[in-house]
Tab-separated table of C-alpha atoms in Angstrom:
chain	number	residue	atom	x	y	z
A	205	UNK	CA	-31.298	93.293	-45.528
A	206	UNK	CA	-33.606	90.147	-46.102
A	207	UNK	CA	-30.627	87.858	-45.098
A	208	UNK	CA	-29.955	89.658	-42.076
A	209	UNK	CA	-33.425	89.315	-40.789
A	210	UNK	CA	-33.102	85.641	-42.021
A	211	UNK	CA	-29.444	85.393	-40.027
A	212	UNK	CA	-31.035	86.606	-36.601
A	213	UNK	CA	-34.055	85.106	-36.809
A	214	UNK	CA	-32.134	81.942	-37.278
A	215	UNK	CA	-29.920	83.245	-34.158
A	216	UNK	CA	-32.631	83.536	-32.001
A	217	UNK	CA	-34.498	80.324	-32.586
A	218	UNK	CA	-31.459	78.741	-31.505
A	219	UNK	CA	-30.649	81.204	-28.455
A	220	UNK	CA	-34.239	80.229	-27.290
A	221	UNK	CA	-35.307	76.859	-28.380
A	222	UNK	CA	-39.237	75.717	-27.551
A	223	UNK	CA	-39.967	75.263	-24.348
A	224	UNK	CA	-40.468	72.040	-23.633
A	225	UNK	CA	-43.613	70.234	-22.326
A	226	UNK	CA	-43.980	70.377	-17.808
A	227	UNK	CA	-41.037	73.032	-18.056
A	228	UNK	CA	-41.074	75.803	-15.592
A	229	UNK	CA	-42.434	79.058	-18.056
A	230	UNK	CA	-40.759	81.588	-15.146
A	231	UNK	CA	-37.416	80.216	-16.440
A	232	UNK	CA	-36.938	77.999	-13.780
A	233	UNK	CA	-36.381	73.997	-14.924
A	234	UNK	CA	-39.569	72.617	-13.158
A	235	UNK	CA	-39.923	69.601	-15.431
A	236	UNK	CA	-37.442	67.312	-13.451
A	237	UNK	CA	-39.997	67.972	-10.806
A	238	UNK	CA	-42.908	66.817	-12.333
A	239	UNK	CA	-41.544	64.193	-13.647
A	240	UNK	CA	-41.041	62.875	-10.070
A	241	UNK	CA	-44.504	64.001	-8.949
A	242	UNK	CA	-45.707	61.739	-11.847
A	243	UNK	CA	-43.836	58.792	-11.221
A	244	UNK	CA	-44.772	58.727	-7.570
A	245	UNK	CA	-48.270	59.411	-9.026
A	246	UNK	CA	-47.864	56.372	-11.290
A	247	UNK	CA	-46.289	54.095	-7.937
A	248	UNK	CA	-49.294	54.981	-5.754
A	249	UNK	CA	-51.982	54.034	-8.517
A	250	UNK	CA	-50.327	50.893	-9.146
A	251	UNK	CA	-49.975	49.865	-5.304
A	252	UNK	CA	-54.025	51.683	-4.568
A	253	UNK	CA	-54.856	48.702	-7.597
A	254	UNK	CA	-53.548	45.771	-4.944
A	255	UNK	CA	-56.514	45.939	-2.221
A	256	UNK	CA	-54.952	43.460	-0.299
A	257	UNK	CA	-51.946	46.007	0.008
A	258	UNK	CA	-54.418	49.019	0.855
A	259	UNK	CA	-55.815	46.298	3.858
A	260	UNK	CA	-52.031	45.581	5.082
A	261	UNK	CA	-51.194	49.650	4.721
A	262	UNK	CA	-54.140	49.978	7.332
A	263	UNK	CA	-53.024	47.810	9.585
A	264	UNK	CA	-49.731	48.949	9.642
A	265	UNK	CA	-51.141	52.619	9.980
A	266	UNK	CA	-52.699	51.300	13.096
A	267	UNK	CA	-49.918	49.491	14.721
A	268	UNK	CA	-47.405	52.378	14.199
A	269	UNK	CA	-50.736	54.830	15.456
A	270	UNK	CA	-50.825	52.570	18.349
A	271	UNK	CA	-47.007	52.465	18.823
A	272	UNK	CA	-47.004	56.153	18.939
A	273	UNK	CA	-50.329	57.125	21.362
A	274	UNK	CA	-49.793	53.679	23.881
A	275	UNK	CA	-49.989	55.888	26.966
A	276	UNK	CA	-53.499	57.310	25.482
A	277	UNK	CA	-54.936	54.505	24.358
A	278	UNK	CA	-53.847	51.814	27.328
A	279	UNK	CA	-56.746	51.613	30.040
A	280	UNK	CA	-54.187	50.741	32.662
A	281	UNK	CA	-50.689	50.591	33.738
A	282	UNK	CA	-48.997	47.257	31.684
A	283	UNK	CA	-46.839	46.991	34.802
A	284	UNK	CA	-49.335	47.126	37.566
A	285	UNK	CA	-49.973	44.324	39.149
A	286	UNK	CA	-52.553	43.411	41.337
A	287	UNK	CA	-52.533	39.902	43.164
A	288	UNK	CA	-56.423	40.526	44.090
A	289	UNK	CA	-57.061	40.422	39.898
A	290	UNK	CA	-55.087	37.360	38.906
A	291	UNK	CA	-56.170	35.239	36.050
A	292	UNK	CA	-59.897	37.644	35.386
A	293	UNK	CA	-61.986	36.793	32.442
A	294	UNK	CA	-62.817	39.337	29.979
A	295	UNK	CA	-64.859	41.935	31.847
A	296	UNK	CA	-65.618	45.803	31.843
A	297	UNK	CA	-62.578	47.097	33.927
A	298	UNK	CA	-60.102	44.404	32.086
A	299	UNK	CA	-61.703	43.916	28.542
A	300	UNK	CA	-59.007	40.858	27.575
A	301	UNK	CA	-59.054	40.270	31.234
A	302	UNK	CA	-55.693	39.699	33.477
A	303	UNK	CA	-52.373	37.483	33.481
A	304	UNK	CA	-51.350	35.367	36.567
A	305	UNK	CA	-49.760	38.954	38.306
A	306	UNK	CA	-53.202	40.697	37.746
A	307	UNK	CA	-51.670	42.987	34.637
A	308	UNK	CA	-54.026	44.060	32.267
A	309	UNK	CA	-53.452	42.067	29.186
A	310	UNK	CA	-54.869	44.725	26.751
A	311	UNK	CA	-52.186	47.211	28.033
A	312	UNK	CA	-49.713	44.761	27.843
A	313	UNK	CA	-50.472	44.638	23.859
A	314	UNK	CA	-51.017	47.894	23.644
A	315	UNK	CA	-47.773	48.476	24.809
A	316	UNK	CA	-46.246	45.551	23.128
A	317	UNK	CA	-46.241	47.434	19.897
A	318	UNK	CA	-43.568	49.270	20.501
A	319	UNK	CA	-41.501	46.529	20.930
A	320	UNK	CA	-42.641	45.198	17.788
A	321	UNK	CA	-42.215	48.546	15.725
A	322	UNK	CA	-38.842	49.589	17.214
A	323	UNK	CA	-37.704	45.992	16.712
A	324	UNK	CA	-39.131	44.687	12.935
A	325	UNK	CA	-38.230	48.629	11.506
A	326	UNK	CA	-34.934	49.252	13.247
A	327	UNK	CA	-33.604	45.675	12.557
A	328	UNK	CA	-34.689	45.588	8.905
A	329	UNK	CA	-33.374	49.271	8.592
A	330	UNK	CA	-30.216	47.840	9.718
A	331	UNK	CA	-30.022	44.883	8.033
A	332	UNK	CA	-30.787	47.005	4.405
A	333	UNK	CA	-27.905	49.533	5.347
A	334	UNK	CA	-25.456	46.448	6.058
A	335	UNK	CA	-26.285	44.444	2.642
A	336	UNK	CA	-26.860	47.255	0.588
A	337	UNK	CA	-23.330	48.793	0.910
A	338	UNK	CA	-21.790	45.432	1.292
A	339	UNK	CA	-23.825	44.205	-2.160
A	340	UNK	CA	-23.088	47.212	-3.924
A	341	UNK	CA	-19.033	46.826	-3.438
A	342	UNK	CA	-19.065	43.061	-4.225
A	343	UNK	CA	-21.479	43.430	-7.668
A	344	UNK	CA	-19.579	47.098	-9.170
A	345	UNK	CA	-16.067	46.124	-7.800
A	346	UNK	CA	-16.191	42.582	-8.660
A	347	UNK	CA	-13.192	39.827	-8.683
A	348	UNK	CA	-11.644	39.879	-4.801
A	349	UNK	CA	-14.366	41.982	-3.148
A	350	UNK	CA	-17.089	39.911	-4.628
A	351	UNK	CA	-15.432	36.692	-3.823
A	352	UNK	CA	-14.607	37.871	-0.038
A	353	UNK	CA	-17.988	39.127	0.914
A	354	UNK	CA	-19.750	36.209	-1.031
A	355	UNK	CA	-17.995	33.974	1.145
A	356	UNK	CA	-18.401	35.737	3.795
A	357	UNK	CA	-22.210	35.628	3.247
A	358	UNK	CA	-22.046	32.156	3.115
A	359	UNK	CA	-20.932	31.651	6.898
A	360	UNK	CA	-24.354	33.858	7.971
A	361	UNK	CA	-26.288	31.557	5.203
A	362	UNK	CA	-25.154	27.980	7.004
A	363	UNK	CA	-26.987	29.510	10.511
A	364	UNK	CA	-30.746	29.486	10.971
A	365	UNK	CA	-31.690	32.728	11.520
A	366	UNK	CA	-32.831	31.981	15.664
A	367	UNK	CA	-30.204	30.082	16.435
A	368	UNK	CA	-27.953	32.481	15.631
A	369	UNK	CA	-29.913	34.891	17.314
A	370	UNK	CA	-29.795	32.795	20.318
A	371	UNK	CA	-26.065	32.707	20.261
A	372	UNK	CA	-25.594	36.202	20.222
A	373	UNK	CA	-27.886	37.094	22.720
A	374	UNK	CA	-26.374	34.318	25.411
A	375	UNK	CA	-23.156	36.373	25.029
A	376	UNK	CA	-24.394	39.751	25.161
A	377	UNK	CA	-27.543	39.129	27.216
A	378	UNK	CA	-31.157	39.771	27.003
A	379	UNK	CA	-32.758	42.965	25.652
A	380	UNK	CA	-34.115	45.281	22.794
A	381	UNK	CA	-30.500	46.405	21.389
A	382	UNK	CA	-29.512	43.020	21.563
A	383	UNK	CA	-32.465	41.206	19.455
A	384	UNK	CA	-32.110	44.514	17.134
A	385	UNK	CA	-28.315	43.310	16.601
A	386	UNK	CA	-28.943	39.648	16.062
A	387	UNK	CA	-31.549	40.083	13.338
A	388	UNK	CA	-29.631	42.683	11.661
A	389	UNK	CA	-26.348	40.423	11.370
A	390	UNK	CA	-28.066	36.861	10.166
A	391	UNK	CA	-30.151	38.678	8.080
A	392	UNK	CA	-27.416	41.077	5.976
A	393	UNK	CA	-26.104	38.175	3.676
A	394	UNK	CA	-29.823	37.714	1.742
A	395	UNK	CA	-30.163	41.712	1.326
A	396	UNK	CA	-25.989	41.605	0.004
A	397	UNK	CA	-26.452	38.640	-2.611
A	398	UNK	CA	-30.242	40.161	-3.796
A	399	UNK	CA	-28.195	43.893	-4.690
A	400	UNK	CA	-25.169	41.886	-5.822
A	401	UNK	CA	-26.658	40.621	-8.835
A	402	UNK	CA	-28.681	43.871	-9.225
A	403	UNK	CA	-25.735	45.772	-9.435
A	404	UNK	CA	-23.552	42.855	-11.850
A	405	UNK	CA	-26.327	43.806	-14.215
A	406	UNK	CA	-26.812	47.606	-14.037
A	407	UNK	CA	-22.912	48.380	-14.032
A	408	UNK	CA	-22.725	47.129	-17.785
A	409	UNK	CA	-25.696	49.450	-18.638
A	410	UNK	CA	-24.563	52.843	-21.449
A	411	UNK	CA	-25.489	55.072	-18.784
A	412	UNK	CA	-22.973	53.452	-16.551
A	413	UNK	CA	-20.647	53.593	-19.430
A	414	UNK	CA	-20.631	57.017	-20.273
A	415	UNK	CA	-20.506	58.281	-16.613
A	416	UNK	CA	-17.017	56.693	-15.819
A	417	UNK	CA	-16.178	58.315	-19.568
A	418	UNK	CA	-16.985	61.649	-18.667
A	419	UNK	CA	-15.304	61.492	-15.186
A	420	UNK	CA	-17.683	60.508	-12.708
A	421	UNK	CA	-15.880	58.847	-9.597
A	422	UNK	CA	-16.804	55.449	-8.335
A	423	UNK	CA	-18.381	56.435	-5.556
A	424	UNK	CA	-20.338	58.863	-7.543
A	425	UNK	CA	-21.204	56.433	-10.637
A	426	UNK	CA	-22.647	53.857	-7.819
A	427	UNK	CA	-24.741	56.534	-5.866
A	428	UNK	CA	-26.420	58.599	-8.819
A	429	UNK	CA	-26.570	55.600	-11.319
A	430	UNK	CA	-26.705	52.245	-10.123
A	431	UNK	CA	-28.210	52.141	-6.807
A	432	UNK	CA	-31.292	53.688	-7.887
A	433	UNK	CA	-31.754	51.511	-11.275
A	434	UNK	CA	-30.894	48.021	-8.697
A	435	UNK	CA	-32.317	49.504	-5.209
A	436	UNK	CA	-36.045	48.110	-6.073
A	437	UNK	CA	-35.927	44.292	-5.434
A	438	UNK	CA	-34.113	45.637	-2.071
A	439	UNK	CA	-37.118	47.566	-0.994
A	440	UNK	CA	-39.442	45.146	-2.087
A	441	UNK	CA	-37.479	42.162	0.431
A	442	UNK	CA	-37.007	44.880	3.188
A	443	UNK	CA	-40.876	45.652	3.490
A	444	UNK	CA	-41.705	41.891	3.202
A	445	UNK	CA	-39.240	41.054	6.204
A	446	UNK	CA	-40.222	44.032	8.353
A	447	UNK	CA	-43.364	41.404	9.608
A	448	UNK	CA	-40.944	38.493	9.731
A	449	UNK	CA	-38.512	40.524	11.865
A	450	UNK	CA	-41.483	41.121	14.416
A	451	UNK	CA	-42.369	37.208	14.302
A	452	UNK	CA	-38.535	36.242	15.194
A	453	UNK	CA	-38.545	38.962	17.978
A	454	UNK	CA	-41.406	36.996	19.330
A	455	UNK	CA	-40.429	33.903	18.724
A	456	UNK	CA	-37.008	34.561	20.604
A	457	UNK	CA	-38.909	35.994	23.651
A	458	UNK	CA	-41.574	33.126	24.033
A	459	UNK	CA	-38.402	30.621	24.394
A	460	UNK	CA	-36.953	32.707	27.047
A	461	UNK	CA	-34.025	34.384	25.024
A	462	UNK	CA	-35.632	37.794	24.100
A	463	UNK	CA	-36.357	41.023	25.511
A	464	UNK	CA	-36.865	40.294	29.723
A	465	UNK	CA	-40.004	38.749	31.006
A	466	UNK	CA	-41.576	41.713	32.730
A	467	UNK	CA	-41.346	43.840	29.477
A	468	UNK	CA	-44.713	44.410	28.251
A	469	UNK	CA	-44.410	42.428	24.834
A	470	UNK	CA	-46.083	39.517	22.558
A	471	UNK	CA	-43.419	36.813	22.847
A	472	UNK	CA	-43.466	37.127	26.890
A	473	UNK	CA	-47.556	37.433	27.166
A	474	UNK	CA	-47.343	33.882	24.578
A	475	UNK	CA	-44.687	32.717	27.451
A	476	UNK	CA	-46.752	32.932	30.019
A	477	UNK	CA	-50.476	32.008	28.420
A	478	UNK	CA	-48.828	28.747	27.412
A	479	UNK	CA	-49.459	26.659	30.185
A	480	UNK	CA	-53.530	27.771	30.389
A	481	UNK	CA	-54.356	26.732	26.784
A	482	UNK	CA	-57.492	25.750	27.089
A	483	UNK	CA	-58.460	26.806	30.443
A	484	UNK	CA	-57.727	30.812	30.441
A	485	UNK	CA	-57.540	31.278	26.614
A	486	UNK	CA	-57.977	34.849	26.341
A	487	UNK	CA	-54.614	35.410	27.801
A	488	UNK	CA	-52.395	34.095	24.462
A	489	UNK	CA	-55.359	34.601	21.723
A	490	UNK	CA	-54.840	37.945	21.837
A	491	UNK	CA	-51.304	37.969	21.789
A	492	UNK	CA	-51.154	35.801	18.880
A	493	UNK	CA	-54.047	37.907	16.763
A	494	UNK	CA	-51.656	40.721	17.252
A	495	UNK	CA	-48.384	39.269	15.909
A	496	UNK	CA	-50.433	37.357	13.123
A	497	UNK	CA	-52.010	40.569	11.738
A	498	UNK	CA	-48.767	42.519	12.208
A	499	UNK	CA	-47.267	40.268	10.289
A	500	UNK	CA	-50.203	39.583	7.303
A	501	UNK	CA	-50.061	43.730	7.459
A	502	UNK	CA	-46.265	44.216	6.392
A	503	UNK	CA	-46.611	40.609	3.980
A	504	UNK	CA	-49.627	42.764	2.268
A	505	UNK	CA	-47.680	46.285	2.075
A	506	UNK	CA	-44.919	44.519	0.556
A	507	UNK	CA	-46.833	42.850	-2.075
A	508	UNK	CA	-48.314	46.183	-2.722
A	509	UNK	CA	-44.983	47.304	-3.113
A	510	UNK	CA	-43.622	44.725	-5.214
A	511	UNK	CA	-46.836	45.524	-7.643
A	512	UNK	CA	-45.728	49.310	-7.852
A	513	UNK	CA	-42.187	48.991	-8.108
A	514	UNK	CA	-41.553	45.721	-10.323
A	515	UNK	CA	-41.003	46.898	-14.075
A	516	UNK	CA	-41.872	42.972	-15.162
A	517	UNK	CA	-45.255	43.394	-13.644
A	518	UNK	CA	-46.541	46.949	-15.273
C-alpha cells in the first residue's frame, strides 16, 4: 500500500510540475507575456537614462502634434496671399511676419510639417522595407544572391544621395511621391549591407540550427529567428535617418527640384528668404530653426534608441 501512495505521488508531481515564476495561476501561460512587458520595461528605462533622447522625443512629439492639428494651430491661411502685406516684420496679426506674396510665414511652417513628417517617415519606412528584405536574402541565402544584390548595392553606393535624387525627379517631375521615391531608392543599399552582415552572423547561431533540424521552412527560420536577433542596428540607422531624410527633402526643394514652389514647406520658404539675408531675416530664420531642430530631435531619439537597444552598451 505504501508503494502505491509512493507510485502516485510520484505520478502526480510529474503530471503537475511547479508552476513556474510570472506564470499565469488560472492555467493560462501568462509568463511569455511578462516577459515582454519586462523587456519593454527594461528598453524604456535604458532610453528615459539618455536625457538628450527624452529632449529629441519631445520635439518629435511636437512636430508630429503639429503635423496632425496644422489647421488648429495655423493663425492664417499658408496660401493666402495678400499683395497689401508683402515683406511685414514680425507683428501681432503676422508674428514671423510675411513673404514677398503677403503669406503668413508662421502658417507656412506650421504647415510645412507635414511635408516634413509624411516625407522623413514614409521615405525611411520605405527605404527599411526595401533593405531589410533585400539584406535578409543576400546574408541567410548567401553565394549568388549575396553577390547579385551586393553588387547591385554598389551602383546606388557610387551616387550621392541628391544627385540621384535630382535625376529621378527631372524624369518623373516635381512632387511629394516623387522625393518619397528618390530617397527611398539611394538610400536602400546602406539599410541592405547593415542587415546583411547581421544576418551572416545570426544564421550560424544553435537556435538557427535546430530550427531548420526540426523542420522550420526558410521563410519561417528568417521571420521567427533571425530577423528579430539582427533587426536592432536596422532600427537604430532608420530612426537616425528619419531627420536626415527631412534635411534632403529640404535641401532638394531650396535648389528648385523638390516639392512645387507654392507648397507650404521649409526648402521653398529657404528658396525664397535667400535673396533678403540680411535685410528681411525673419523670413529664412525661422525656416531654418525648424529643419535644424527637426533634425537634432530624430539625431537625439535615435541615440536614445541606440542606448536601449545595443546589447554592447548595457
Amino acid at each position: 500500500m505504501t508503494d502505491d501512495k509512493t507510485t502516485a505521488t510520484a505520478a502526480a508531481g510529474q503530471a503537475v510540475p511547479r508552476q513556474r515564476e510570472g506564470a499565469d495561476p488560472a492555467g493560462g501561460s501568462g509568463e511569455p507575456a511578462v516577459r515582454v512587458v519586462k523587456e519593454w520595461q527594461e528598453i524604456w528605462h535604458r532610453f528615459a537614462a539618455n536625457r538628450l533622447a527624452l529632449v529629441g522625443l519631445v520635439l518629435v512629439v511636437g512636430l508630429l502634434l503639429t503635423a496632425a492639428f496644422a489647421p488648429l494651430i495655423a493663425p492664417h491661411d499658408p496660401l493666402r496671399q495678400d499683395l497689401v502685406k508683402t515683406l511685414q516684420p514680425p507683428s501681432a496679426d503676422h508674428l514671423f511676419g510675411t513673404d514677398i506674396l503677403g503669406r503668413d510665414q508662421l502658417s507656412r511652417v506650421i504647415y510645412g510639417s507635414r511635408i516634413a513628417v509624411v516625407v522623413g517617415v514614409v521615405s525611411i519606412v520605405l527605404t527599411l522595407f526595401i533593405g531589410i528584405v533585400l539584406g535578409a536574402v543576400a546574408g541567410y541565402f548567401g553565394r549568388f544572391y549575396d553577390t547579385l544584390t551586393m553588387r547591385f548595392a554598389d551602383v546606388f553606393f557610387a551616387f550621392p544621395l541628391l544627385i540621384g535624387a535630382i535625376i529621378i525627379i527631372t524624369v518623373t517631375g516635381r512632387g511629394v511621391w516623387p522625393v518619397v521615391l528618390s530617397l527611398a531608392i539611394f538610400g536602400w543599399a546602406t539599410v541592405a549591407r547593415l542587415l546583411r552582415s547581421s544576418v551572416l552572423s545570426a544564421r550560424e547561431m544553435d537556435y538557427v540550427h535546430a530550427a531548420r533540424a526540426l523542420g522550420a521552412g526558410h521563410l519561417r527560420v528568417i521571420l521567427r529567428h533571425i530577423l528579430p536577433n539582427s533587426i536592432a542596428p536596422v532600427i537604430i540607422y532608420g530612426t537616425f535617418n528619419v531627420g536626415t531624410a527631412v534635411v534632403a527633402e529640404a535641401s532638394l526643394s531650396y535648389l528648385g527640384v523638390g516639392v512645387s514652389p507654392e507648397i507650404p514647406e521649409w526648402g521653398n520658404m529657404l528658396a525664397s528668404g535667400r535673396g533678403f539675408i540680411g535685410v528681411y531675416d525673419y523670413m529664412w530664420t525661422l525656416p531654418s530653426l525648424a529643419v535644424v531642430l527637426t533634425s537634432l530631435g530624430f539625431i537625439f531619439v535615435g541615440d536614445g534608441v541606440r542606448d536601449a537597444l545595443d546589447p554592447k552598451l548595457r
